[in-house]
């Protein structure tokens, strides 16, 4: 079976003390020789802490956003090179909260994915429909449009992406997509990737949106669900470790 990947998205949560306790618990609780890949995406100011606490551990470091620009007069932004200096292996791009609250367009998301790849960081490209779009029967069209922008931008590097399907209506709401609903969209994304690269099978397709200790196993059992992007449940060590265990 293909290796699964579980990524915690801490969002704008944490403190030096809380992070230290959480990371300690994760390091202690991860199974020896576990097969699943594990990473946590923290606020940028905590990347130095992650780098120090996670050195020598199997937990990868992730960031939650990256600038599309290399450097210069972009106050408040953080570049891919800066993230790389602090050990970032992954960066979320196009999370629905960035699209919704920060006006990130498909084009900006694609440029960010490209900026990350150019510096050797794996972008985790987030796509997903709102409830309104789902009810209007637009789910497939929306996720395909979002992914197409990135595929078009990154060209031959498409096989180096991670893609996360996160239905907006399921994020932080406790409403999870059913395994069947999630699998149906993942199959669409896989087919879209397959049209762009012969290596589509190796692009991890993560599901995100109220994944938790109780529902992870069923979601992860679906053919095209290769892992999870976990928000709320990633802040509780026991829950996150249960999800990781379900991915082994
Ligand atoms: P959630 O968030 O697990 O709290 O729904 C997932 C995400 O937004 O990545």
Short mmCIF file of C-alpha atoms in Angstrom, two decimals, residues 5-228:
data_model
loop_
_atom_site.label_atom_id
_atom_site.label_comp_id
_atom_site.label_asym_id
_atom_site.label_seq_id
_atom_site.Cartn_x
_atom_site.Cartn_y
_atom_site.Cartn_z
CA UNK A 5 0.66 11.33 4.79
CA UNK A 6 -0.96 13.02 7.77
CA UNK A 7 -0.44 16.78 8.10
CA UNK A 8 -1.59 18.81 11.09
CA UNK A 9 -2.71 22.34 10.29
CA UNK A 10 -2.41 24.27 13.52
CA UNK A 11 -3.87 27.42 11.94
CA UNK A 12 -3.43 30.50 14.18
CA UNK A 13 -3.14 28.52 17.39
CA UNK A 14 -0.34 27.78 19.80
CA UNK A 15 2.23 29.37 22.07
CA UNK A 16 5.82 28.47 22.83
CA UNK A 17 4.70 26.50 25.86
CA UNK A 18 1.72 24.79 24.25
CA UNK A 19 3.72 23.88 21.13
CA UNK A 20 6.53 22.40 23.21
CA UNK A 21 4.08 20.20 25.09
CA UNK A 22 2.28 19.11 21.92
CA UNK A 23 5.48 18.33 20.03
CA UNK A 24 6.86 16.39 22.97
CA UNK A 25 3.71 14.29 23.14
CA UNK A 26 3.80 13.66 19.39
CA UNK A 27 7.45 12.64 19.43
CA UNK A 28 6.82 10.24 22.28
CA UNK A 29 3.63 8.85 20.85
CA UNK A 30 4.64 8.23 17.24
CA UNK A 31 5.00 4.54 16.50
CA UNK A 32 8.57 3.28 16.03
CA UNK A 33 9.18 2.66 12.36
CA UNK A 34 5.71 3.94 11.52
CA UNK A 35 4.94 3.83 7.82
CA UNK A 36 2.87 6.99 7.49
CA UNK A 37 4.51 10.34 6.82
CA UNK A 38 3.68 12.96 9.46
CA UNK A 39 4.08 16.73 9.42
CA UNK A 40 2.75 19.76 11.24
CA UNK A 41 2.11 23.17 9.67
CA UNK A 42 2.66 25.91 12.23
CA UNK A 43 2.44 29.71 12.20
CA UNK A 44 5.65 31.08 10.64
CA UNK A 45 6.91 32.62 13.88
CA UNK A 46 7.11 29.16 15.42
CA UNK A 47 9.12 27.51 12.67
CA UNK A 48 12.38 28.07 14.55
CA UNK A 49 10.88 26.27 17.52
CA UNK A 50 9.79 23.38 15.32
CA UNK A 51 13.22 23.20 13.75
CA UNK A 52 14.82 22.92 17.18
CA UNK A 53 12.29 20.53 18.68
CA UNK A 54 11.90 18.28 15.66
CA UNK A 55 15.53 17.87 14.62
CA UNK A 56 16.20 14.16 14.33
CA UNK A 57 12.51 13.28 14.52
CA UNK A 58 10.40 11.85 11.72
CA UNK A 59 7.91 14.71 11.91
CA UNK A 60 8.21 17.06 8.95
CA UNK A 61 7.94 20.84 9.28
CA UNK A 62 5.25 22.70 7.38
CA UNK A 63 4.29 26.35 6.95
CA UNK A 64 0.79 27.65 6.31
CA UNK A 65 1.46 30.18 3.59
CA UNK A 66 4.27 31.52 1.40
CA UNK A 67 4.76 34.65 -0.63
CA UNK A 68 4.60 34.34 -4.38
CA UNK A 69 7.52 36.81 -4.51
CA UNK A 70 11.18 36.02 -3.92
CA UNK A 71 12.04 39.07 -1.83
CA UNK A 72 11.58 42.80 -1.55
CA UNK A 73 8.93 45.34 -0.60
CA UNK A 74 6.15 42.96 0.48
CA UNK A 75 5.58 43.93 4.09
CA UNK A 76 4.33 41.11 6.26
CA UNK A 77 5.09 38.34 3.80
CA UNK A 78 7.44 35.40 4.20
CA UNK A 79 9.39 33.98 1.27
CA UNK A 80 10.05 30.37 0.35
CA UNK A 81 13.77 30.82 0.98
CA UNK A 82 13.02 32.03 4.50
CA UNK A 83 10.77 29.03 5.16
CA UNK A 84 13.45 26.74 3.82
CA UNK A 85 16.01 28.21 6.21
CA UNK A 86 13.83 27.01 9.06
CA UNK A 87 13.54 23.51 7.74
CA UNK A 88 10.13 23.72 6.05
CA UNK A 89 9.49 20.70 3.89
CA UNK A 90 5.85 21.54 3.13
CA UNK A 91 3.75 24.66 2.79
CA UNK A 92 0.00 24.92 2.52
CA UNK A 93 -1.10 27.02 -0.44
CA UNK A 94 -4.62 28.12 -1.22
CA UNK A 95 -6.18 27.05 2.05
CA UNK A 96 -9.83 28.09 1.90
CA UNK A 97 -9.26 30.53 4.77
CA UNK A 98 -6.61 32.26 2.66
CA UNK A 99 -8.88 32.27 -0.38
CA UNK A 100 -11.85 33.51 1.65
CA UNK A 101 -10.33 36.05 4.05
CA UNK A 102 -7.32 37.19 2.06
CA UNK A 103 -8.76 37.22 -1.42
CA UNK A 104 -6.32 34.68 -2.85
CA UNK A 105 -7.25 33.92 -6.42
CA UNK A 106 -6.46 30.75 -8.35
CA UNK A 107 -3.66 32.67 -10.06
CA UNK A 108 -2.10 33.75 -6.76
CA UNK A 109 -2.36 30.23 -5.38
CA UNK A 110 -0.66 28.87 -8.50
CA UNK A 111 2.15 31.45 -8.21
CA UNK A 112 2.66 30.48 -4.57
CA UNK A 113 2.87 26.79 -5.46
CA UNK A 114 5.45 27.64 -8.08
CA UNK A 115 7.45 29.81 -5.65
CA UNK A 116 7.58 26.96 -3.13
CA UNK A 117 8.62 24.35 -5.69
CA UNK A 118 11.35 26.63 -6.99
CA UNK A 119 12.99 26.54 -3.56
CA UNK A 120 12.52 22.85 -2.92
CA UNK A 121 9.45 23.05 -0.67
CA UNK A 122 6.49 20.79 -1.41
CA UNK A 123 3.29 22.79 -1.79
CA UNK A 124 0.16 21.24 -0.35
CA UNK A 125 -2.39 22.71 -2.74
CA UNK A 126 -5.81 23.04 -1.10
CA UNK A 127 -8.98 22.91 -3.17
CA UNK A 128 -12.61 22.63 -2.21
CA UNK A 129 -16.12 23.85 -2.82
CA UNK A 130 -18.41 25.90 -0.60
CA UNK A 131 -21.78 24.57 0.51
CA UNK A 132 -23.49 26.84 -2.00
CA UNK A 133 -21.34 25.49 -4.80
CA UNK A 134 -22.00 21.89 -3.75
CA UNK A 135 -25.73 22.49 -3.64
CA UNK A 136 -25.58 24.09 -7.07
CA UNK A 137 -23.90 20.94 -8.44
CA UNK A 138 -20.62 22.76 -9.08
CA UNK A 139 -18.28 20.73 -6.88
CA UNK A 140 -16.41 19.06 -9.72
CA UNK A 141 -16.10 22.22 -11.78
CA UNK A 142 -14.80 24.25 -8.82
CA UNK A 143 -12.11 21.84 -7.68
CA UNK A 144 -11.01 21.20 -11.26
CA UNK A 145 -10.73 24.92 -11.94
CA UNK A 146 -8.68 25.43 -8.76
CA UNK A 147 -6.32 22.56 -9.52
CA UNK A 148 -6.05 23.40 -13.22
CA UNK A 149 -4.56 26.80 -12.42
CA UNK A 150 -1.76 25.15 -10.45
CA UNK A 151 -1.16 22.38 -13.00
CA UNK A 152 -0.91 24.96 -15.75
CA UNK A 153 1.60 27.02 -13.76
CA UNK A 154 3.93 24.28 -12.54
CA UNK A 155 4.13 22.28 -15.77
CA UNK A 156 6.34 19.22 -15.46
CA UNK A 157 6.58 19.62 -11.66
CA UNK A 158 2.99 18.52 -11.18
CA UNK A 159 4.10 15.14 -9.84
CA UNK A 160 5.89 16.94 -6.97
CA UNK A 161 2.68 18.42 -5.56
CA UNK A 162 0.56 17.30 -2.67
CA UNK A 163 -3.13 18.07 -3.19
CA UNK A 164 -5.64 18.42 -0.37
CA UNK A 165 -9.39 18.25 -1.00
CA UNK A 166 -11.08 20.27 1.71
CA UNK A 167 -14.78 20.93 1.24
CA UNK A 168 -15.23 24.37 2.78
CA UNK A 169 -18.49 23.32 4.43
CA UNK A 170 -16.65 20.59 6.32
CA UNK A 171 -13.81 22.72 7.71
CA UNK A 172 -14.10 23.32 11.42
CA UNK A 173 -17.80 22.54 11.33
CA UNK A 174 -17.81 18.97 12.56
CA UNK A 175 -19.54 18.04 9.28
CA UNK A 176 -17.30 15.59 7.49
CA UNK A 177 -17.74 14.56 3.90
CA UNK A 178 -18.77 10.92 3.85
CA UNK A 179 -16.02 8.59 2.69
CA UNK A 180 -17.98 8.12 -0.54
CA UNK A 181 -18.37 11.86 -1.13
CA UNK A 182 -14.68 12.43 -0.49
CA UNK A 183 -13.60 9.49 -2.64
CA UNK A 184 -15.75 10.71 -5.53
CA UNK A 185 -13.96 14.07 -5.59
CA UNK A 186 -10.55 12.47 -5.08
CA UNK A 187 -11.18 10.28 -8.12
CA UNK A 188 -11.93 13.39 -10.16
CA UNK A 189 -8.70 15.02 -8.98
CA UNK A 190 -6.70 11.87 -9.67
CA UNK A 191 -8.04 11.72 -13.21
CA UNK A 192 -7.19 15.37 -13.72
CA UNK A 193 -3.64 14.77 -12.52
CA UNK A 194 -3.37 11.68 -14.71
CA UNK A 195 -4.14 13.79 -17.74
CA UNK A 196 -1.19 16.02 -16.79
CA UNK A 197 1.44 13.50 -15.69
CA UNK A 198 2.15 9.82 -15.96
CA UNK A 199 3.08 9.94 -12.25
CA UNK A 200 -0.36 10.94 -10.96
CA UNK A 201 -0.42 7.84 -8.79
CA UNK A 202 2.36 9.14 -6.62
CA UNK A 203 0.79 12.55 -5.90
CA UNK A 204 -0.60 12.30 -2.35
CA UNK A 205 -4.27 13.32 -2.29
CA UNK A 206 -5.22 14.34 1.24
CA UNK A 207 -8.70 14.80 2.61
CA UNK A 208 -9.36 17.64 5.06
CA UNK A 209 -12.45 18.90 6.83
CA UNK A 210 -13.33 17.72 10.33
CA UNK A 211 -11.17 14.63 10.05
CA UNK A 212 -10.97 13.24 13.58
CA UNK A 213 -9.98 10.22 15.62
CA UNK A 214 -13.36 8.58 15.01
CA UNK A 215 -13.73 9.02 11.26
CA UNK A 216 -10.12 8.89 10.00
CA UNK A 217 -9.92 5.16 9.45
CA UNK A 218 -12.92 5.00 7.14
CA UNK A 219 -11.82 8.03 5.15
CA UNK A 220 -8.26 6.73 4.81
CA UNK A 221 -9.56 3.37 3.57
CA UNK A 222 -10.81 4.95 0.34
CA UNK A 223 -8.85 4.12 -2.80
CA UNK A 224 -7.81 7.66 -3.66
CA UNK A 225 -7.47 9.10 -0.17
CA UNK A 226 -3.76 9.06 0.60
CA UNK A 227 -3.82 10.96 3.86
CA UNK A 228 -5.32 13.79 5.81
#
